[in-house]
CSV table of N, CA and C in Angstrom, one decimal:
chain,number,residue,atom,x,y,z
A,1,UNK,N,0.9,-1.1,0.1
A,1,UNK,CA,0.0,0.1,-0.1
A,1,UNK,C,0.9,1.3,0.1
A,2,UNK,N,2.0,1.3,0.5
A,2,UNK,CA,3.0,2.3,0.5
A,2,UNK,C,3.3,2.7,-0.9
A,3,UNK,N,3.5,1.8,-1.7
A,3,UNK,CA,3.9,2.1,-3.1
A,3,UNK,C,2.8,2.8,-3.9
A,4,UNK,N,1.6,2.3,-3.6
A,4,UNK,CA,0.3,2.9,-4.1
A,4,UNK,C,0.2,4.4,-3.6
A,5,UNK,N,0.3,4.6,-2.6
A,5,UNK,CA,0.2,6.0,-1.9
A,5,UNK,C,1.3,6.8,-2.5
A,6,UNK,N,2.6,6.4,-2.6
A,6,UNK,CA,3.7,7.3,-3.0
A,6,UNK,C,3.3,7.4,-4.7
A,7,UNK,N,2.7,6.7,-5.3
A,7,UNK,CA,2.5,6.8,-6.7
A,7,UNK,C,1.4,7.8,-6.9
A,8,UNK,N,0.3,7.6,-6.0
A,8,UNK,CA,-0.7,8.5,-6.1
A,8,UNK,C,-0.4,9.9,-5.7
A,9,UNK,N,0.4,10.1,-4.9
A,9,UNK,CA,1.0,11.3,-4.4
A,9,UNK,C,1.7,12.2,-5.3
A,10,UNK,N,2.6,11.2,-6.1
A,10,UNK,CA,3.5,11.9,-6.9
A,10,UNK,C,2.6,12.2,-8.2
A,11,UNK,N,1.6,11.5,-8.6
A,11,UNK,CA,0.7,11.8,-9.6
A,11,UNK,C,0.0,13.1,-9.3
A,12,UNK,N,-0.6,13.2,-8.2
A,12,UNK,CA,-1.3,14.4,-7.8
A,12,UNK,C,-0.4,15.5,-7.8
A,13,UNK,N,0.8,15.5,-7.2
A,13,UNK,CA,1.8,16.6,-7.1
A,13,UNK,C,2.0,17.1,-8.5
A,14,UNK,N,2.2,16.2,-9.4
A,14,UNK,CA,2.5,16.5,-11.1
A,14,UNK,C,1.3,17.2,-11.6
A,15,UNK,N,0.2,16.7,-11.4
A,15,UNK,CA,-1.1,17.3,-11.9
A,15,UNK,C,-1.2,18.7,-11.4
A,16,UNK,N,-1.0,18.8,-10.0
A,16,UNK,CA,-1.1,20.3,-9.5
A,16,UNK,C,-0.2,21.1,-10.1
A,17,UNK,N,1.2,20.7,-10.3
A,17,UNK,CA,2.1,21.6,-11.0
A,17,UNK,C,1.7,22.0,-12.3
A,18,UNK,N,1.3,20.9,-13.0
A,18,UNK,CA,0.9,21.1,-14.4
A,18,UNK,C,-0.3,22.2,-14.5
A,19,UNK,N,-1.2,22.1,-13.6
A,19,UNK,CA,-2.3,23.1,-13.5
A,19,UNK,C,-1.7,24.7,-13.3
A,20,UNK,N,-0.9,24.6,-12.3
A,20,UNK,CA,-0.2,26.0,-12.1
A,20,UNK,C,0.4,26.6,-13.2
A,21,UNK,N,1.3,25.7,-13.8
A,21,UNK,CA,1.9,26.3,-14.9
A,21,UNK,C,1.2,26.5,-16.3
A,22,UNK,N,0.0,25.6,-16.5
A,22,UNK,CA,-0.8,26.0,-17.7
A,22,UNK,C,-1.6,27.1,-17.1
A,23,UNK,N,-2.0,27.3,-16.1
A,23,UNK,CA,-2.7,28.6,-15.7
A,23,UNK,C,-1.9,29.8,-15.8
A,24,UNK,N,-0.6,29.8,-15.4
A,24,UNK,CA,0.3,30.9,-15.7
A,24,UNK,C,0.4,31.1,-17.1
A,25,UNK,N,0.6,30.1,-18.0
A,25,UNK,CA,0.7,30.4,-19.4
A,25,UNK,C,-0.5,31.3,-19.8
A,26,UNK,N,-1.8,30.7,-19.3
A,26,UNK,CA,-3.1,31.4,-19.9
A,26,UNK,C,-3.0,32.8,-19.4
A,27,UNK,N,-2.7,33.1,-18.1
A,27,UNK,CA,-2.7,34.3,-17.7
A,27,UNK,C,-1.7,35.4,-18.3
A,28,UNK,N,-0.6,34.8,-18.7
A,28,UNK,CA,0.5,35.8,-19.3
A,28,UNK,C,0.4,36.0,-20.8
A,29,UNK,N,-0.2,34.9,-21.7
A,29,UNK,CA,-0.3,35.0,-23.0
A,29,UNK,C,-1.3,35.7,-23.3
A,30,UNK,N,-1.2,37.1,-23.4
A,30,UNK,CA,-2.3,38.1,-23.8
A,30,UNK,C,-1.5,39.3,-24.4
A,31,UNK,N,-1.8,39.9,-25.5
A,31,UNK,CA,-1.2,40.9,-26.2
A,31,UNK,C,-1.0,42.0,-25.5
A,32,UNK,N,-2.0,42.3,-24.5
A,32,UNK,CA,-2.0,43.6,-23.8
A,32,UNK,C,-1.1,43.6,-22.6
A,33,UNK,N,-0.5,42.4,-22.4
A,33,UNK,CA,0.5,42.2,-21.2
A,33,UNK,C,1.8,41.8,-21.8
A,34,UNK,N,1.9,41.6,-23.0
A,34,UNK,CA,3.2,41.1,-23.6
A,34,UNK,C,4.2,42.1,-23.7
A,35,UNK,N,5.4,41.9,-23.1
A,35,UNK,CA,6.7,42.6,-23.0
A,35,UNK,C,7.8,41.6,-23.2
A,36,UNK,N,8.9,42.2,-23.0
A,36,UNK,CA,10.1,41.3,-23.1
A,36,UNK,C,10.2,40.4,-21.9
A,37,UNK,N,10.0,40.8,-20.8
A,37,UNK,CA,10.1,40.0,-19.6
A,37,UNK,C,9.0,38.8,-19.6
A,38,UNK,N,7.8,39.2,-20.1
A,38,UNK,CA,6.6,38.1,-20.2
A,38,UNK,C,7.1,37.1,-21.4
A,39,UNK,N,7.8,37.4,-22.3
A,39,UNK,CA,8.1,36.5,-23.4
A,39,UNK,C,9.1,35.5,-22.7
A,40,UNK,N,10.1,36.0,-22.1
A,40,UNK,CA,11.2,35.2,-21.4
A,40,UNK,C,10.4,34.3,-20.3
A,41,UNK,N,9.6,34.8,-19.6
A,41,UNK,CA,8.8,34.1,-18.4
A,41,UNK,C,8.1,33.1,-19.2
A,42,UNK,N,7.3,33.3,-20.3
A,42,UNK,CA,6.4,32.2,-21.1
A,42,UNK,C,7.4,31.0,-21.4
A,43,UNK,N,8.6,31.4,-22.0
A,43,UNK,CA,9.5,30.4,-22.3
A,43,UNK,C,9.9,29.4,-21.2
A,44,UNK,N,10.1,30.1,-20.0
A,44,UNK,CA,10.7,29.4,-18.9
A,44,UNK,C,9.5,28.7,-18.1
A,45,UNK,N,8.3,29.3,-18.1
A,45,UNK,CA,7.1,28.5,-17.5
A,45,UNK,C,6.6,27.3,-18.5
A,46,UNK,N,7.1,27.3,-19.8
A,46,UNK,CA,6.5,26.3,-20.7
A,46,UNK,C,7.5,25.1,-20.4
A,47,UNK,N,8.8,25.3,-20.1
A,47,UNK,CA,9.6,24.3,-19.8
A,47,UNK,C,9.2,23.4,-18.6
A,48,UNK,N,8.9,24.1,-17.5
A,48,UNK,CA,8.4,23.4,-16.2
A,48,UNK,C,7.1,22.8,-16.5
A,49,UNK,N,6.3,23.5,-17.4
A,49,UNK,CA,4.7,22.8,-17.9
A,49,UNK,C,5.1,21.5,-18.5
A,50,UNK,N,6.1,21.5,-19.4
A,50,UNK,CA,6.3,20.3,-20.0
A,50,UNK,C,6.9,19.2,-19.2
A,51,UNK,N,7.8,19.6,-18.4
A,51,UNK,CA,8.3,18.7,-17.4
A,51,UNK,C,7.2,18.0,-16.5
A,52,UNK,N,6.4,19.0,-15.9
A,52,UNK,CA,5.3,18.5,-15.1
A,52,UNK,C,4.2,17.6,-16.0
A,53,UNK,N,4.1,17.9,-17.2
A,53,UNK,CA,3.1,17.0,-18.0
A,53,UNK,C,3.9,15.7,-18.4
A,54,UNK,N,5.2,15.6,-18.4
A,54,UNK,CA,5.7,14.3,-18.6
A,54,UNK,C,5.7,13.6,-17.3
A,55,UNK,N,6.0,14.4,-16.2
A,55,UNK,CA,5.9,13.5,-14.9
A,55,UNK,C,4.5,13.1,-14.7
A,56,UNK,N,3.5,13.8,-15.1
A,56,UNK,CA,2.0,13.4,-14.8
A,56,UNK,C,1.8,12.2,-15.5
A,57,UNK,N,2.2,12.1,-16.7
A,57,UNK,CA,2.0,10.9,-17.8
A,57,UNK,C,2.7,9.9,-17.1
A,58,UNK,N,4.1,10.1,-16.9
A,58,UNK,CA,4.9,8.9,-16.2
A,58,UNK,C,4.3,8.5,-15.0
A,59,UNK,N,4.0,9.2,-14.1
A,59,UNK,CA,3.6,8.8,-12.9
A,59,UNK,C,2.2,8.1,-13.0
A,60,UNK,N,1.3,8.6,-14.2
A,60,UNK,CA,0.2,7.7,-14.4
A,60,UNK,C,0.6,6.4,-14.8
A,61,UNK,N,1.4,6.4,-15.7
A,61,UNK,CA,1.8,5.0,-16.4
A,61,UNK,C,2.5,4.1,-15.4
A,62,UNK,N,3.2,4.7,-14.2
A,62,UNK,CA,3.6,3.8,-13.2
A,62,UNK,C,2.5,3.3,-12.3
A,63,UNK,N,1.3,4.2,-12.0
A,63,UNK,CA,0.5,3.7,-11.4
A,63,UNK,C,-0.4,2.5,-12.3
A,64,UNK,N,-0.6,2.8,-13.5
A,64,UNK,CA,-1.1,1.7,-14.4
A,64,UNK,C,-0.1,0.3,-14.3
A,65,UNK,N,1.0,0.5,-14.3
A,65,UNK,CA,1.8,-0.7,-14.2
A,65,UNK,C,2.1,-1.4,-12.9
A,66,UNK,N,2.4,-0.4,-11.8
A,66,UNK,CA,2.8,-1.1,-10.5
A,66,UNK,C,1.7,-0.8,-9.5
A,67,UNK,N,0.5,-0.1,-9.8
A,67,UNK,CA,-0.4,0.2,-8.9
A,67,UNK,C,-1.2,-1.1,-8.5
A,68,UNK,N,-1.9,-1.1,-7.3
A,68,UNK,CA,-2.7,-2.1,-6.7
A,68,UNK,C,-3.7,-2.7,-7.7
A,69,UNK,N,-4.5,-1.8,-8.4
A,69,UNK,CA,-5.4,-2.4,-9.3
A,69,UNK,C,-4.9,-3.0,-10.8
A,70,UNK,N,-3.8,-2.7,-11.0
A,70,UNK,CA,-3.0,-3.3,-12.4
A,70,UNK,C,-3.6,-3.0,-13.4
A,71,UNK,N,-2.7,-3.1,-14.5
A,71,UNK,CA,-3.1,-2.5,-16.0
A,71,UNK,C,-4.2,-3.2,-16.4
A,72,UNK,N,-4.6,-4.4,-16.1
A,72,UNK,CA,-6.0,-5.0,-16.8
A,72,UNK,C,-7.2,-4.3,-16.2
A,73,UNK,N,-6.9,-3.7,-15.0
A,73,UNK,CA,-8.3,-3.0,-14.5
A,73,UNK,C,-8.3,-1.7,-15.3
A,74,UNK,N,-7.2,-1.0,-15.3
A,74,UNK,CA,-7.2,0.4,-16.0
A,74,UNK,C,-7.8,0.1,-17.5
A,75,UNK,N,-7.1,-0.8,-18.2
A,75,UNK,CA,-7.4,-1.0,-19.7
A,75,UNK,C,-8.6,-1.4,-19.9
A,76,UNK,N,-9.5,-2.0,-19.0
A,76,UNK,CA,-10.9,-2.3,-19.0
A,76,UNK,C,-11.9,-1.2,-19.0
A,77,UNK,N,-11.5,-0.2,-18.4
A,77,UNK,CA,-12.3,0.9,-18.1
A,77,UNK,C,-12.6,2.1,-19.3
A,78,UNK,N,-13.8,2.2,-19.7
A,78,UNK,CA,-14.0,3.1,-20.7
A,78,UNK,C,-13.6,4.6,-20.4
A,79,UNK,N,-13.9,4.9,-19.3
A,79,UNK,CA,-13.6,6.4,-18.9
A,79,UNK,C,-12.0,6.5,-19.0
A,80,UNK,N,-11.3,5.3,-18.5
A,80,UNK,CA,-9.9,5.6,-18.6
A,80,UNK,C,-9.3,6.0,-20.1
A,81,UNK,N,-10.0,5.4,-21.0
A,81,UNK,CA,-9.7,5.7,-22.4
A,81,UNK,C,-10.0,6.9,-22.8
A,82,UNK,N,-11.1,7.5,-22.4
A,82,UNK,CA,-11.6,8.8,-22.7
A,82,UNK,C,-10.6,9.8,-22.1
A,83,UNK,N,-10.3,9.6,-20.9
A,83,UNK,CA,-9.3,10.4,-20.3
A,83,UNK,C,-7.9,10.5,-20.8
A,84,UNK,N,-7.5,9.4,-21.2
A,84,UNK,CA,-6.2,9.3,-22.0
A,84,UNK,C,-6.2,10.0,-23.3
A,85,UNK,N,-7.3,9.8,-23.9
A,85,UNK,CA,-7.5,10.5,-25.2
A,85,UNK,C,-7.5,11.9,-25.2
A,86,UNK,N,-8.1,12.6,-24.1
A,86,UNK,CA,-8.2,14.0,-23.8
A,86,UNK,C,-6.8,14.5,-23.4
A,87,UNK,N,-6.1,13.7,-22.6
A,87,UNK,CA,-4.7,14.1,-22.2
A,87,UNK,C,-3.8,14.2,-23.4
A,88,UNK,N,-3.9,13.1,-24.2
A,88,UNK,CA,-3.0,13.0,-25.4
A,88,UNK,C,-3.5,14.2,-26.4
A,89,UNK,N,-4.8,14.5,-26.6
A,89,UNK,CA,-5.1,15.7,-27.3
A,89,UNK,C,-4.5,17.1,-26.7
A,90,UNK,N,-4.4,17.2,-25.4
A,90,UNK,CA,-3.8,18.3,-24.9
A,90,UNK,C,-2.2,18.2,-25.2
A,91,UNK,N,-1.7,17.1,-25.2
A,91,UNK,CA,-0.4,17.1,-25.4
A,91,UNK,C,0.0,17.6,-26.9
A,92,UNK,N,-0.9,17.1,-27.8
A,92,UNK,CA,-0.7,17.4,-29.2
A,92,UNK,C,-0.8,19.0,-29.4
A,93,UNK,N,-2.0,19.6,-28.8
A,93,UNK,CA,-2.2,20.9,-28.7
A,93,UNK,C,-1.1,21.8,-28.0
A,94,UNK,N,-0.3,21.3,-27.2
A,94,UNK,CA,0.8,22.0,-26.4
A,94,UNK,C,1.8,22.2,-27.3
A,95,UNK,N,2.2,21.3,-28.4
A,95,UNK,CA,3.4,21.7,-29.2
A,95,UNK,C,3.4,23.0,-29.9
A,96,UNK,N,2.2,23.5,-30.4
A,96,UNK,CA,2.3,24.7,-31.0
A,96,UNK,C,2.5,26.0,-30.0
A,97,UNK,N,1.8,26.1,-28.8
A,97,UNK,CA,2.4,27.1,-27.9
A,97,UNK,C,3.8,27.0,-27.5
A,98,UNK,N,4.4,25.7,-27.3
A,98,UNK,CA,5.7,25.6,-26.9
A,98,UNK,C,6.7,26.0,-28.0
A,99,UNK,N,6.4,25.5,-29.1
A,99,UNK,CA,7.2,26.1,-30.2
A,99,UNK,C,7.1,27.6,-30.4
A,100,UNK,N,5.9,28.1,-30.3
A,100,UNK,CA,5.8,29.7,-30.3
A,100,UNK,C,6.7,30.4,-29.2
A,101,UNK,N,6.6,29.9,-28.0
A,101,UNK,CA,7.2,30.7,-27.0
A,101,UNK,C,8.5,30.6,-27.2
A,102,UNK,N,9.2,29.5,-27.7
A,102,UNK,CA,10.6,29.3,-28.0
A,102,UNK,C,11.0,30.5,-29.1
A,103,UNK,N,10.2,30.3,-30.1
A,103,UNK,CA,10.4,31.0,-31.3
A,103,UNK,C,10.3,32.6,-30.7
A,104,UNK,N,9.4,32.9,-30.0
A,104,UNK,CA,9.3,34.5,-29.7
A,104,UNK,C,10.6,34.9,-28.7
A,105,UNK,N,10.9,34.0,-27.9
A,105,UNK,CA,12.2,34.3,-27.1
A,105,UNK,C,13.3,34.4,-28.1
A,106,UNK,N,13.6,33.5,-29.1
A,106,UNK,CA,14.6,33.7,-30.0
A,106,UNK,C,14.7,34.9,-30.7
A,107,UNK,N,13.3,35.2,-31.4
A,107,UNK,CA,13.2,36.4,-32.1
A,107,UNK,C,13.6,37.7,-31.2
A,108,UNK,N,12.9,37.6,-30.0
A,108,UNK,CA,13.2,38.8,-29.1
A,108,UNK,C,14.6,39.1,-28.9
A,109,UNK,N,15.3,37.9,-28.5
A,109,UNK,CA,16.9,38.0,-28.3
A,109,UNK,C,17.7,38.5,-29.4
A,110,UNK,N,17.1,38.2,-30.7
A,110,UNK,CA,18.0,38.4,-31.9
A,110,UNK,C,17.5,39.8,-32.5
A,111,UNK,N,16.1,40.3,-32.4
A,111,UNK,CA,15.9,41.4,-33.0
A,111,UNK,C,15.2,42.5,-32.0
A,112,UNK,N,14.9,42.0,-30.9
A,112,UNK,CA,14.3,42.8,-30.0
A,112,UNK,C,12.6,43.0,-30.3
A,113,UNK,N,12.1,42.2,-31.1
A,113,UNK,CA,10.7,42.4,-31.5
A,113,UNK,C,9.8,41.5,-30.8
A,114,UNK,N,8.8,41.9,-30.6
A,114,UNK,CA,7.8,41.2,-29.7
A,114,UNK,C,6.9,40.4,-31.0
A,115,UNK,N,6.1,39.3,-30.6
A,115,UNK,CA,5.4,38.7,-31.7
A,115,UNK,C,4.1,39.6,-32.0
A,116,UNK,N,3.5,39.2,-33.2
A,116,UNK,CA,2.5,40.1,-33.7
A,116,UNK,C,1.2,39.7,-32.9
A,117,UNK,N,0.4,40.5,-32.9
A,117,UNK,CA,-0.8,40.4,-32.1
A,117,UNK,C,-1.7,39.0,-32.5
A,118,UNK,N,-1.9,38.9,-33.9
A,118,UNK,CA,-2.6,37.9,-34.4
A,118,UNK,C,-1.9,36.4,-33.8
A,119,UNK,N,-0.7,36.4,-33.7
A,119,UNK,CA,0.0,35.2,-33.3
A,119,UNK,C,-0.2,34.9,-31.9
A,120,UNK,N,-0.1,36.0,-31.2
A,120,UNK,CA,-0.4,35.7,-29.7
A,120,UNK,C,-1.8,35.4,-29.4
A,121,UNK,N,-2.8,35.8,-30.1
A,121,UNK,CA,-4.2,35.5,-30.1
A,121,UNK,C,-4.3,34.0,-30.3
A,122,UNK,N,-3.7,33.6,-31.5
A,122,UNK,CA,-3.6,32.1,-32.0
A,122,UNK,C,-3.2,31.3,-30.8
A,123,UNK,N,-1.9,31.6,-30.3
A,123,UNK,CA,-1.4,30.9,-29.3
A,123,UNK,C,-2.2,30.8,-28.0
A,124,UNK,N,-2.7,32.0,-27.7
A,124,UNK,CA,-3.5,31.9,-26.3
A,124,UNK,C,-4.8,31.1,-26.6
A,125,UNK,N,-5.4,31.1,-27.8
A,125,UNK,CA,-6.6,30.4,-27.9
A,125,UNK,C,-6.2,28.9,-27.6
A,126,UNK,N,-5.0,28.3,-28.2
A,126,UNK,CA,-4.6,26.9,-28.0
A,126,UNK,C,-4.3,26.6,-26.4
A,127,UNK,N,-3.8,27.6,-25.9
A,127,UNK,CA,-3.5,27.5,-24.4
A,127,UNK,C,-4.9,27.4,-23.6
A,128,UNK,N,-5.8,28.2,-24.0
A,128,UNK,CA,-7.1,28.2,-23.3
A,128,UNK,C,-7.9,27.1,-23.7
A,129,UNK,N,-7.8,26.5,-24.7
A,129,UNK,CA,-8.4,25.2,-25.1
A,129,UNK,C,-7.9,24.2,-24.2
A,130,UNK,N,-6.5,24.0,-24.0
A,130,UNK,CA,-5.9,23.2,-22.9
A,130,UNK,C,-6.5,23.3,-21.7
A,131,UNK,N,-6.6,24.6,-21.1
A,131,UNK,CA,-7.1,24.9,-19.9
A,131,UNK,C,-8.6,24.7,-19.7
A,132,UNK,N,-9.4,24.5,-20.8
A,132,UNK,CA,-10.8,24.0,-20.5
A,132,UNK,C,-11.1,22.7,-20.7
A,133,UNK,N,-10.0,21.9,-21.4
A,133,UNK,CA,-10.0,20.4,-21.4
A,133,UNK,C,-9.6,19.9,-20.2
A,134,UNK,N,-8.6,20.5,-19.5
A,134,UNK,CA,-8.2,19.8,-18.1
A,134,UNK,C,-9.3,19.7,-17.0
A,135,UNK,N,-10.1,20.6,-17.0
A,135,UNK,CA,-11.4,20.2,-16.0
A,135,UNK,C,-12.0,19.2,-16.3
A,136,UNK,N,-12.2,18.9,-17.6
A,136,UNK,CA,-13.1,17.8,-18.0
A,136,UNK,C,-12.5,16.5,-17.8
A,137,UNK,N,-11.2,16.5,-17.9
A,137,UNK,CA,-10.3,15.4,-17.7
A,137,UNK,C,-10.6,15.0,-16.0
A,138,UNK,N,-10.5,16.1,-15.2
A,138,UNK,CA,-10.6,16.0,-13.8
A,138,UNK,C,-12.1,15.4,-13.5
A,139,UNK,N,-13.0,15.9,-14.1
A,139,UNK,CA,-14.4,15.4,-13.7
A,139,UNK,C,-14.5,14.0,-14.3
A,140,UNK,N,-14.0,13.5,-15.4
A,140,UNK,CA,-13.8,12.1,-15.9
A,140,UNK,C,-13.2,11.3,-14.7
A,141,UNK,N,-12.1,11.7,-14.3
A,141,UNK,CA,-11.5,11.1,-13.0
A,141,UNK,C,-12.3,10.9,-11.8
A,142,UNK,N,-13.1,11.9,-11.5
A,142,UNK,CA,-13.9,11.8,-10.3
A,142,UNK,C,-15.0,10.8,-10.5
A,143,UNK,N,-15.7,10.7,-11.8
A,143,UNK,CA,-16.7,9.7,-12.1
A,143,UNK,C,-16.1,8.3,-12.3
A,144,UNK,N,-14.9,8.2,-12.7
A,144,UNK,CA,-14.2,7.1,-12.7
A,144,UNK,C,-14.0,6.2,-11.5
A,145,UNK,N,-13.5,7.3,-10.5
A,145,UNK,CA,-12.9,6.8,-9.3
A,145,UNK,C,-14.3,6.3,-8.6
A,146,UNK,N,-15.5,6.7,-9.0
A,146,UNK,CA,-16.6,6.4,-8.1
A,146,UNK,C,-17.5,5.3,-8.9
A,147,UNK,N,-16.9,4.7,-9.7
A,147,UNK,CA,-17.5,3.4,-10.2
A,147,UNK,C,-18.3,3.6,-11.6
A,148,UNK,N,-18.2,4.7,-12.3
A,148,UNK,CA,-18.9,4.7,-13.4
A,148,UNK,C,-18.3,4.2,-14.6
């Protein structure tokens, strides 16, 4: 049971870290607040967000493989498949903002220019989609944990 508790705690810690840094990206990625310091911060936040996402997925896989319920239980649950599909969709969506934040920082450092408003709006939209999908994943997890 100690391993189960450690895996669950590690997974929860990664989820909470993921939420904090996704929320930070959502808050900062707006044209009216964008300046050189924010561009640098977005790039740094994105690295932590990516690491938290990787740890979240890794700890989830660890729970699947080494948790008390076992892989067969998880893989037989329809809500598990919906949850994983939504998480993978978030991963795919995150590639565009991550690349944009790195590109913005590189461009800022080389030319001093901030990104165009239309690009910031497009990237913000993708960050906000992720921010709205995440609570759906949480609701699915709650229903799943209660036997749906």
